[in-house]
PDB file of C-alpha atoms in Angstrom:
ATOM      1  CA  MET A   1       0.000   0.000   0.000  1.00  0.00           C
ATOM      2  CA  GLY A   2       1.364   3.401  -0.979  1.00  0.00           C
ATOM      3  CA  LYS A   3       1.664   6.129   1.603  1.00  0.00           C
ATOM      4  CA  LEU A   4      -1.537   8.014   2.356  1.00  0.00           C
ATOM      5  CA  ILE A   5      -2.105  11.489   3.700  1.00  0.00           C
ATOM      6  CA  ALA A   6      -3.126  11.617   7.368  1.00  0.00           C
ATOM      7  CA  ALA A   7      -6.885  11.984   6.782  1.00  0.00           C
ATOM      8  CA  GLU A   8      -6.974   9.062   4.330  1.00  0.00           C
ATOM      9  CA  ARG A   9      -4.893   6.892   6.647  1.00  0.00           C
ATOM     10  CA  GLN A  10      -7.133   7.683   9.621  1.00  0.00           C
ATOM     11  CA  LYS A  11     -10.207   6.783   7.574  1.00  0.00           C
ATOM     12  CA  GLU A  12      -8.623   3.426   6.725  1.00  0.00           C
ATOM     13  CA  ILE A  13      -7.782   2.874  10.400  1.00  0.00           C
ATOM     14  CA  LEU A  14     -11.438   3.487  11.288  1.00  0.00           C
ATOM     15  CA  LYS A  15     -12.463   0.865   8.739  1.00  0.00           C
ATOM     16  CA  LEU A  16     -10.066  -1.626  10.319  1.00  0.00           C
ATOM     17  CA  LEU A  17     -11.415  -0.791  13.775  1.00  0.00           C
ATOM     18  CA  HIS A  18     -14.954  -1.334  12.585  1.00  0.00           C
ATOM     19  CA  ASP A  19     -14.160  -4.639  10.866  1.00  0.00           C
ATOM     20  CA  ASN A  20     -11.867  -6.094  13.534  1.00  0.00           C
ATOM     21  CA  GLY A  21     -12.748  -4.313  16.766  1.00  0.00           C
ATOM     22  CA  SER A  22      -9.122  -3.437  17.535  1.00  0.00           C
ATOM     23  CA  VAL A  23      -5.819  -2.494  15.894  1.00  0.00           C
ATOM     24  CA  LYS A  24      -2.143  -2.703  16.868  1.00  0.00           C
ATOM     25  CA  ILE A  25       0.415   0.063  16.341  1.00  0.00           C
ATOM     26  CA  GLY A  26       3.088  -2.217  14.890  1.00  0.00           C
ATOM     27  CA  GLN A  27       0.758  -3.796  12.357  1.00  0.00           C
ATOM     28  CA  LEU A  28      -0.597  -0.413  11.266  1.00  0.00           C
ATOM     29  CA  ALA A  29       2.895   1.059  10.894  1.00  0.00           C
ATOM     30  CA  GLU A  30       3.877  -1.828   8.637  1.00  0.00           C
ATOM     31  CA  GLN A  31       0.651  -1.755   6.639  1.00  0.00           C
ATOM     32  CA  PHE A  32       0.734   1.992   5.992  1.00  0.00           C
ATOM     33  CA  GLN A  33       4.532   2.217   5.682  1.00  0.00           C
ATOM     34  CA  VAL A  34       4.898   4.928   8.314  1.00  0.00           C
ATOM     35  CA  SER A  35       6.592   5.175  11.694  1.00  0.00           C
ATOM     36  CA  ARG A  36       5.058   3.933  14.927  1.00  0.00           C
ATOM     37  CA  GLU A  37       5.047   7.525  16.174  1.00  0.00           C
ATOM     38  CA  THR A  38       2.910   8.562  13.193  1.00  0.00           C
ATOM     39  CA  ILE A  39       0.400   5.823  14.023  1.00  0.00           C
ATOM     40  CA  ARG A  40       0.388   6.888  17.689  1.00  0.00           C
ATOM     41  CA  ARG A  41      -0.524  10.416  16.581  1.00  0.00           C
ATOM     42  CA  ASP A  42      -3.294   9.017  14.359  1.00  0.00           C
ATOM     43  CA  LEU A  43      -4.730   6.975  17.223  1.00  0.00           C
ATOM     44  CA  SER A  44      -4.457   9.921  19.609  1.00  0.00           C
ATOM     45  CA  TYR A  45      -6.390  12.076  17.159  1.00  0.00           C
ATOM     46  CA  LEU A  46      -9.096   9.428  16.662  1.00  0.00           C
ATOM     47  CA  THR A  47      -9.370   9.098  20.440  1.00  0.00           C
ATOM     48  CA  GLU A  48      -9.657  12.877  20.883  1.00  0.00           C
ATOM     49  CA  ILE A  49     -12.577  13.092  18.452  1.00  0.00           C
ATOM     50  CA  GLY A  50     -14.306  10.150  20.136  1.00  0.00           C
ATOM     51  CA  ALA A  51     -13.925   7.681  17.266  1.00  0.00           C
ATOM     52  CA  ALA A  52     -11.617   5.214  19.047  1.00  0.00           C
ATOM     53  CA  GLN A  53     -10.385   4.191  22.475  1.00  0.00           C
ATOM     54  CA  ARG A  54      -6.696   3.717  23.219  1.00  0.00           C
ATOM     55  CA  SER A  55      -5.553   0.345  24.495  1.00  0.00           C
ATOM     56  CA  HIS A  56      -2.176  -1.196  25.303  1.00  0.00           C
ATOM     57  CA  GLY A  57      -0.218  -1.241  22.045  1.00  0.00           C
ATOM     58  CA  GLY A  58      -3.046   0.066  19.912  1.00  0.00           C
ATOM     59  CA  ALA A  59      -6.718   1.024  20.026  1.00  0.00           C
ATOM     60  CA  THR A  60     -10.178  -0.486  20.168  1.00  0.00           C
ATOM     61  CA  SER A  61     -13.419   0.555  18.535  1.00  0.00           C
ATOM     62  CA  ILE A  62     -16.035   2.392  20.583  1.00  0.00           C
ATOM     63  CA  TYR A  63     -18.701   0.833  18.371  1.00  0.00           C
ATOM     64  CA  GLU A  64     -20.068  -2.660  18.162  1.00  0.00           C
ATOM     65  CA  PHE A  65     -18.387  -4.352  15.240  1.00  0.00           C
ATOM     66  CA  GLY A  66     -19.617  -7.033  12.921  1.00  0.00           C
ATOM     67  CA  THR A  67     -23.112  -7.169  11.508  1.00  0.00           C
ATOM     68  CA  VAL A  68     -25.966  -9.284  12.799  1.00  0.00           C
ATOM     69  CA  PRO A  69     -27.151 -11.449   9.872  1.00  0.00           C
ATOM     70  CA  ILE A  70     -29.946  -9.725   8.000  1.00  0.00           C
ATOM     71  CA  GLU A  71     -32.229 -12.756   8.374  1.00  0.00           C
ATOM     72  CA  THR A  72     -32.121 -12.228  12.142  1.00  0.00           C
ATOM     73  CA  ARG A  73     -32.717  -8.487  11.819  1.00  0.00           C
ATOM     74  CA  ILE A  74     -35.662  -8.949   9.439  1.00  0.00           C
ATOM     75  CA  ASN A  75     -37.500 -11.053  12.014  1.00  0.00           C
ATOM     76  CA  LYS A  76     -36.714  -8.730  14.938  1.00  0.00           C
ATOM     77  CA  ASP A  77     -39.678  -6.426  15.702  1.00  0.00           C
ATOM     78  CA  ALA A  78     -41.256  -7.489  12.409  1.00  0.00           C
ATOM     79  CA  ASP A  79     -44.722  -6.225  13.386  1.00  0.00           C
ATOM     80  CA  ILE A  80     -43.381  -2.750  14.169  1.00  0.00           C
ATOM     81  CA  LYS A  81     -41.394  -2.585  10.931  1.00  0.00           C
ATOM     82  CA  THR A  82     -44.444  -3.636   8.938  1.00  0.00           C
ATOM     83  CA  LYS A  83     -46.591  -0.906  10.525  1.00  0.00           C
ATOM     84  CA  LEU A  84     -43.980   1.732   9.703  1.00  0.00           C
ATOM     85  CA  CYS A  85     -43.772   0.526   6.109  1.00  0.00           C
ATOM     86  CA  GLU A  86     -47.554   0.537   5.777  1.00  0.00           C
ATOM     87  CA  LYS A  87     -47.408   4.250   6.585  1.00  0.00           C
ATOM     88  CA  ALA A  88     -44.611   4.697   4.057  1.00  0.00           C
ATOM     89  CA  LEU A  89     -46.861   3.287   1.321  1.00  0.00           C
ATOM     90  CA  GLU A  90     -48.560   6.698   1.293  1.00  0.00           C
ATOM     91  CA  PHE A  91     -45.471   8.039  -0.488  1.00  0.00           C
ATOM     92  CA  ILE A  92     -45.612   5.554  -3.368  1.00  0.00           C
ATOM     93  CA  PRO A  93     -46.153   7.612  -6.557  1.00  0.00           C
ATOM     94  CA  GLN A  94     -48.661   6.708  -9.250  1.00  0.00           C
ATOM     95  CA  THR A  95     -45.830   6.965 -11.765  1.00  0.00           C
ATOM     96  CA  GLY A  96     -42.072   7.036 -11.393  1.00  0.00           C
ATOM     97  CA  VAL A  97     -39.333   4.781 -10.097  1.00  0.00           C
ATOM     98  CA  ILE A  98     -39.082   3.562  -6.498  1.00  0.00           C
ATOM     99  CA  TYR A  99     -35.694   2.921  -4.879  1.00  0.00           C
ATOM    100  CA  LEU A 100     -35.340   0.427  -2.030  1.00  0.00           C
ATOM    101  CA  ASP A 101     -32.248   0.661   0.136  1.00  0.00           C
ATOM    102  CA  ALA A 102     -30.525  -2.236   1.883  1.00  0.00           C
ATOM    103  CA  GLY A 103     -31.639  -3.069   5.411  1.00  0.00           C
ATOM    104  CA  SER A 104     -34.064  -5.230   7.335  1.00  0.00           C
ATOM    105  CA  THR A 105     -36.869  -2.664   7.600  1.00  0.00           C
ATOM    106  CA  ILE A 106     -36.791  -2.010   3.860  1.00  0.00           C
ATOM    107  CA  VAL A 107     -37.287  -5.734   3.201  1.00  0.00           C
ATOM    108  CA  HIS A 108     -40.690  -5.348   4.867  1.00  0.00           C
ATOM    109  CA  MET A 109     -41.383  -2.506   2.429  1.00  0.00           C
ATOM    110  CA  ALA A 110     -40.549  -4.895  -0.406  1.00  0.00           C
ATOM    111  CA  LYS A 111     -43.011  -7.432   1.011  1.00  0.00           C
ATOM    112  CA  LEU A 112     -45.796  -4.845   0.893  1.00  0.00           C
ATOM    113  CA  LEU A 113     -44.853  -3.753  -2.629  1.00  0.00           C
ATOM    114  CA  SER A 114     -44.869  -7.378  -3.786  1.00  0.00           C
ATOM    115  CA  GLN A 115     -48.642  -7.316  -3.238  1.00  0.00           C
ATOM    116  CA  ARG A 116     -48.965  -4.436  -5.716  1.00  0.00           C
ATOM    117  CA  SER A 117     -48.490  -4.362  -9.465  1.00  0.00           C
ATOM    118  CA  GLY A 118     -47.111  -2.036 -12.098  1.00  0.00           C
ATOM    119  CA  CYS A 119     -44.299  -0.534 -10.013  1.00  0.00           C
ATOM    120  CA  THR A 120     -40.743  -0.073 -11.252  1.00  0.00           C
ATOM    121  CA  ILE A 121     -38.428  -0.784  -8.342  1.00  0.00           C
ATOM    122  CA  VAL A 122     -34.651  -0.362  -8.236  1.00  0.00           C
ATOM    123  CA  THR A 123     -32.804  -1.893  -5.307  1.00  0.00           C
ATOM    124  CA  CYS A 124     -29.308  -2.714  -4.109  1.00  0.00           C
ATOM    125  CA  SER A 125     -30.803  -5.256  -1.692  1.00  0.00           C
ATOM    126  CA  LEU A 126     -30.733  -8.893  -2.747  1.00  0.00           C
ATOM    127  CA  SER A 127     -33.125  -9.687   0.108  1.00  0.00           C
ATOM    128  CA  ALA A 128     -35.641  -7.144  -1.207  1.00  0.00           C
ATOM    129  CA  ALA A 129     -35.194  -8.371  -4.777  1.00  0.00           C
ATOM    130  CA  ASN A 130     -35.797 -11.943  -3.643  1.00  0.00           C
ATOM    131  CA  VAL A 131     -39.073 -10.912  -1.992  1.00  0.00           C
ATOM    132  CA  LEU A 132     -40.188  -9.212  -5.219  1.00  0.00           C
ATOM    133  CA  ILE A 133     -39.627 -12.308  -7.365  1.00  0.00           C
ATOM    134  CA  GLY A 134     -42.949 -13.370  -8.831  1.00  0.00           C
ATOM    135  CA  SER A 135     -44.669 -10.031  -8.213  1.00  0.00           C
ATOM    136  CA  ASP A 136     -46.255  -8.046 -11.034  1.00  0.00           C
ATOM    137  CA  ASN A 137     -43.610  -5.337 -10.766  1.00  0.00           C
ATOM    138  CA  THR A 138     -40.440  -4.546 -12.689  1.00  0.00           C
ATOM    139  CA  THR A 139     -37.448  -5.081 -10.403  1.00  0.00           C
ATOM    140  CA  ILE A 140     -33.968  -3.805 -11.273  1.00  0.00           C
ATOM    141  CA  ILE A 141     -30.866  -4.673  -9.228  1.00  0.00           C
ATOM    142  CA  THR A 142     -28.020  -2.162  -9.148  1.00  0.00           C
ATOM    143  CA  GLY A 143     -25.185  -4.673  -9.369  1.00  0.00           C
ATOM    144  CA  GLY A 144     -21.931  -4.352  -7.466  1.00  0.00           C
ATOM    145  CA  GLN A 145     -19.889  -6.227  -4.881  1.00  0.00           C
ATOM    146  CA  LEU A 146     -21.833  -8.404  -2.450  1.00  0.00           C
ATOM    147  CA  ASN A 147     -21.949  -7.309   1.189  1.00  0.00           C
ATOM    148  CA  PRO A 148     -22.887 -10.588   2.936  1.00  0.00           C
ATOM    149  CA  GLY A 149     -23.916  -8.834   6.156  1.00  0.00           C
ATOM    150  CA  ASN A 150     -26.571  -6.723   4.441  1.00  0.00           C
ATOM    151  CA  MET A 151     -27.091  -9.048   1.468  1.00  0.00           C
ATOM    152  CA  SER A 152     -26.669  -5.971  -0.700  1.00  0.00           C
ATOM    153  CA  ALA A 153     -24.719  -4.872  -3.761  1.00  0.00           C
ATOM    154  CA  GLU A 154     -22.263  -2.085  -2.994  1.00  0.00           C
ATOM    155  CA  GLY A 155     -19.047  -0.496  -4.195  1.00  0.00           C
ATOM    156  CA  PHE A 156     -18.127   1.342  -7.397  1.00  0.00           C
ATOM    157  CA  GLN A 157     -20.498  -0.533  -9.713  1.00  0.00           C
ATOM    158  CA  ALA A 158     -23.483   0.116  -7.453  1.00  0.00           C
ATOM    159  CA  THR A 159     -22.759   3.811  -6.916  1.00  0.00           C
ATOM    160  CA  ASN A 160     -21.934   4.337 -10.597  1.00  0.00           C
ATOM    161  CA  PHE A 161     -25.279   2.794 -11.551  1.00  0.00           C
ATOM    162  CA  ILE A 162     -27.146   4.894  -8.968  1.00  0.00           C
ATOM    163  CA  ASN A 163     -25.422   8.100 -10.086  1.00  0.00           C
ATOM    164  CA  ASN A 164     -27.184   7.716 -13.440  1.00  0.00           C
ATOM    165  CA  LEU A 165     -30.634   7.200 -11.913  1.00  0.00           C
ATOM    166  CA  LYS A 166     -33.502   9.596 -11.336  1.00  0.00           C
ATOM    167  CA  VAL A 167     -36.157   8.186  -9.016  1.00  0.00           C
ATOM    168  CA  ALA A 168     -39.413   9.509  -7.591  1.00  0.00           C
ATOM    169  CA  VAL A 169     -38.873   8.247  -4.050  1.00  0.00           C
ATOM    170  CA  SER A 170     -36.200   6.402  -2.109  1.00  0.00           C
ATOM    171  CA  PHE A 171     -36.820   4.446   1.079  1.00  0.00           C
ATOM    172  CA  LEU A 172     -33.751   4.343   3.308  1.00  0.00           C
ATOM    173  CA  GLY A 173     -32.817   2.564   6.513  1.00  0.00           C
ATOM    174  CA  THR A 174     -30.368   3.224   9.339  1.00  0.00           C
ATOM    175  CA  ASN A 175     -28.438   1.178  11.902  1.00  0.00           C
ATOM    176  CA  GLY A 176     -28.826   3.954  14.466  1.00  0.00           C
ATOM    177  CA  PHE A 177     -28.391   7.657  15.041  1.00  0.00           C
ATOM    178  CA  GLU A 178     -27.305   8.087  18.638  1.00  0.00           C
ATOM    179  CA  GLN A 179     -24.745  10.944  18.815  1.00  0.00           C
ATOM    180  CA  HIS A 180     -25.411  11.802  15.163  1.00  0.00           C
ATOM    181  CA  LYS A 181     -27.396  14.605  13.517  1.00  0.00           C
ATOM    182  CA  GLY A 182     -28.698  12.302  10.844  1.00  0.00           C
ATOM    183  CA  PRO A 183     -29.171   8.627   9.992  1.00  0.00           C
ATOM    184  CA  ALA A 184     -26.025   6.516  10.259  1.00  0.00           C
ATOM    185  CA  VAL A 185     -24.799   3.054   9.306  1.00  0.00           C
ATOM    186  CA  SER A 186     -21.998   0.744  10.364  1.00  0.00           C
ATOM    187  CA  ASP A 187     -20.369   0.190   6.984  1.00  0.00           C
ATOM    188  CA  PHE A 188     -18.559   2.678   4.734  1.00  0.00           C
ATOM    189  CA  SER A 189     -19.707   1.051   1.481  1.00  0.00           C
ATOM    190  CA  ASP A 190     -23.303   1.040   2.682  1.00  0.00           C
ATOM    191  CA  ALA A 191     -22.989   4.745   3.517  1.00  0.00           C
ATOM    192  CA  GLN A 192     -21.594   5.533   0.061  1.00  0.00           C
ATOM    193  CA  THR A 193     -24.486   3.735  -1.636  1.00  0.00           C
ATOM    194  CA  LYS A 194     -27.017   5.704   0.395  1.00  0.00           C
ATOM    195  CA  GLN A 195     -25.200   8.972  -0.251  1.00  0.00           C
ATOM    196  CA  ALA A 196     -25.352   8.286  -3.989  1.00  0.00           C
ATOM    197  CA  ILE A 197     -29.149   7.934  -4.188  1.00  0.00           C
ATOM    198  CA  ILE A 198     -30.158  10.938  -2.050  1.00  0.00           C
ATOM    199  CA  PRO A 199     -29.423  13.709  -4.619  1.00  0.00           C
ATOM    200  CA  ASN A 200     -30.983  11.586  -7.373  1.00  0.00           C
ATOM    201  CA  SER A 201     -34.311  11.104  -5.628  1.00  0.00           C
ATOM    202  CA  LYS A 202     -37.170  13.626  -5.584  1.00  0.00           C
ATOM    203  CA  LEU A 203     -38.234  12.370  -2.162  1.00  0.00           C
ATOM    204  CA  ASN A 204     -36.082  10.677   0.484  1.00  0.00           C
ATOM    205  CA  VAL A 205     -37.831   8.783   3.268  1.00  0.00           C
ATOM    206  CA  VAL A 206     -36.021   7.161   6.209  1.00  0.00           C
ATOM    207  CA  ILE A 207     -37.922   4.360   7.954  1.00  0.00           C
ATOM    208  CA  ALA A 208     -36.670   3.198  11.361  1.00  0.00           C
ATOM    209  CA  ASP A 209     -38.177   2.158  14.668  1.00  0.00           C
ATOM    210  CA  SER A 210     -37.446   4.200  17.788  1.00  0.00           C
ATOM    211  CA  SER A 211     -34.893   1.707  19.144  1.00  0.00           C
ATOM    212  CA  LYS A 212     -32.426   3.108  16.592  1.00  0.00           C
ATOM    213  CA  ALA A 213     -32.329   6.318  18.648  1.00  0.00           C
ATOM    214  CA  CYS A 214     -30.267   4.459  21.259  1.00  0.00           C
ATOM    215  CA  ALA A 215     -28.118   2.523  18.787  1.00  0.00           C
ATOM    216  CA  SER A 216     -24.619   3.607  17.803  1.00  0.00           C
ATOM    217  CA  ALA A 217     -23.471   3.434  14.194  1.00  0.00           C
ATOM    218  CA  LEU A 218     -20.116   4.269  12.705  1.00  0.00           C
ATOM    219  CA  ILE A 219     -20.781   6.847  10.000  1.00  0.00           C
ATOM    220  CA  GLN A 220     -23.550   9.369   9.369  1.00  0.00           C
ATOM    221  CA  TYR A 221     -24.553   9.163   5.721  1.00  0.00           C
ATOM    222  CA  ALA A 222     -26.788  12.247   5.635  1.00  0.00           C
ATOM    223  CA  SER A 223     -28.055  15.140   7.695  1.00  0.00           C
ATOM    224  CA  TRP A 224     -31.696  15.038   8.723  1.00  0.00           C
ATOM    225  CA  ARG A 225     -32.000  18.155   6.550  1.00  0.00           C
ATOM    226  CA  ASP A 226     -31.228  15.969   3.507  1.00  0.00           C
ATOM    227  CA  ILE A 227     -34.193  13.742   4.372  1.00  0.00           C
ATOM    228  CA  ASP A 228     -37.754  14.737   3.462  1.00  0.00           C
ATOM    229  CA  TYR A 229     -39.570  12.456   5.910  1.00  0.00           C
ATOM    230  CA  PHE A 230     -38.582  10.313   8.873  1.00  0.00           C
ATOM    231  CA  ILE A 231     -41.117   7.613   9.722  1.00  0.00           C
ATOM    232  CA  THR A 232     -40.754   6.080  13.176  1.00  0.00           C
ATOM    233  CA  ASP A 233     -42.928   4.908  16.047  1.00  0.00           C
ATOM    234  CA  SER A 234     -44.457   6.934  18.847  1.00  0.00           C
ATOM    235  CA  ASN A 235     -41.928   5.645  21.400  1.00  0.00           C
ATOM    236  CA  LEU A 236     -39.306   8.045  20.055  1.00  0.00           C
ATOM    237  CA  PRO A 237     -38.186  10.178  23.046  1.00  0.00           C
ATOM    238  CA  LYS A 238     -39.809  13.617  22.899  1.00  0.00           C
ATOM    239  CA  PRO A 239     -36.551  15.630  23.197  1.00  0.00           C
ATOM    240  CA  LEU A 240     -35.180  13.739  20.208  1.00  0.00           C
ATOM    241  CA  TYR A 241     -38.440  14.141  18.308  1.00  0.00           C
ATOM    242  CA  ASP A 242     -38.327  17.901  18.920  1.00  0.00           C
ATOM    243  CA  SER A 243     -34.703  18.052  17.791  1.00  0.00           C
ATOM    244  CA  ILE A 244     -35.181  16.052  14.585  1.00  0.00           C
ATOM    245  CA  ARG A 245     -38.375  17.810  13.526  1.00  0.00           C
ATOM    246  CA  GLU A 246     -36.444  21.074  13.395  1.00  0.00           C
ATOM    247  CA  MET A 247     -34.534  19.524  10.489  1.00  0.00           C
ATOM    248  CA  THR A 248     -37.094  17.307   8.743  1.00  0.00           C
ATOM    249  CA  LYS A 249     -40.715  16.167   8.863  1.00  0.00           C
ATOM    250  CA  VAL A 250     -41.219  13.412  11.446  1.00  0.00           C
ATOM    251  CA  ILE A 251     -44.158  11.018  11.201  1.00  0.00           C
ATOM    252  CA  LEU A 252     -44.954   9.073  14.371  1.00  0.00           C
ATOM    253  CA  VAL A 253     -46.840   5.798  14.021  1.00  0.00           C
ATOM    254  CA  ASP A 254     -48.836   4.593  17.029  1.00  0.00           C
ATOM    255  CA  LEU A 255     -48.106   0.999  17.993  1.00  0.00           C
TER     256      LEU A 255
END
């Protein structure tokens, strides 16, 4: 690996922390072809901004690492996710393309859309595409590198495809938004895919249950101001509701 500037190197270190949970100074110095002192400064900086925690000989992630299999996440709180997605159906246009993001909640949106006909749906989610098989809709998959944790297509091919799209509405998920001023995810490639669709969609809708308010995620992929609607349940804490609704429209669904 060629030498990187400090910001690029620190971003790569964060990726390693997310994927592995911890890093060692010696290994990083060898990998990035810099001195141990340079790596110590990188880790000190990441610790100062709250992105890492120093440990003996290296650093550990402050976030949970690894991804719970999407099959498990789809079944968790399935009734709540379905109710939120039923509300989101109000934003389905009579004409125009629908984009479905990767994520367990969005798979429930795909299940509801599979009962409709005549829709054109673009998705990076293999799980959503699988649900739509056999429906009377046109389903287009973005292509890209498989992310087994999300069962989604990501990377350059996916973002390049999305950059050439214009859709009427996009439905987006989030792993959590504690300590963030917008929806966040735990994977850089997932964040890049989401960031690609937002400017190419007339309407951006985030769907997430209120438990995500207390969940940490690695990287914020958008500000709430970039989102047109946030659909969640009525258990969202009021101070957080008041804060978010200053930046976007919040729709609370009674459970």
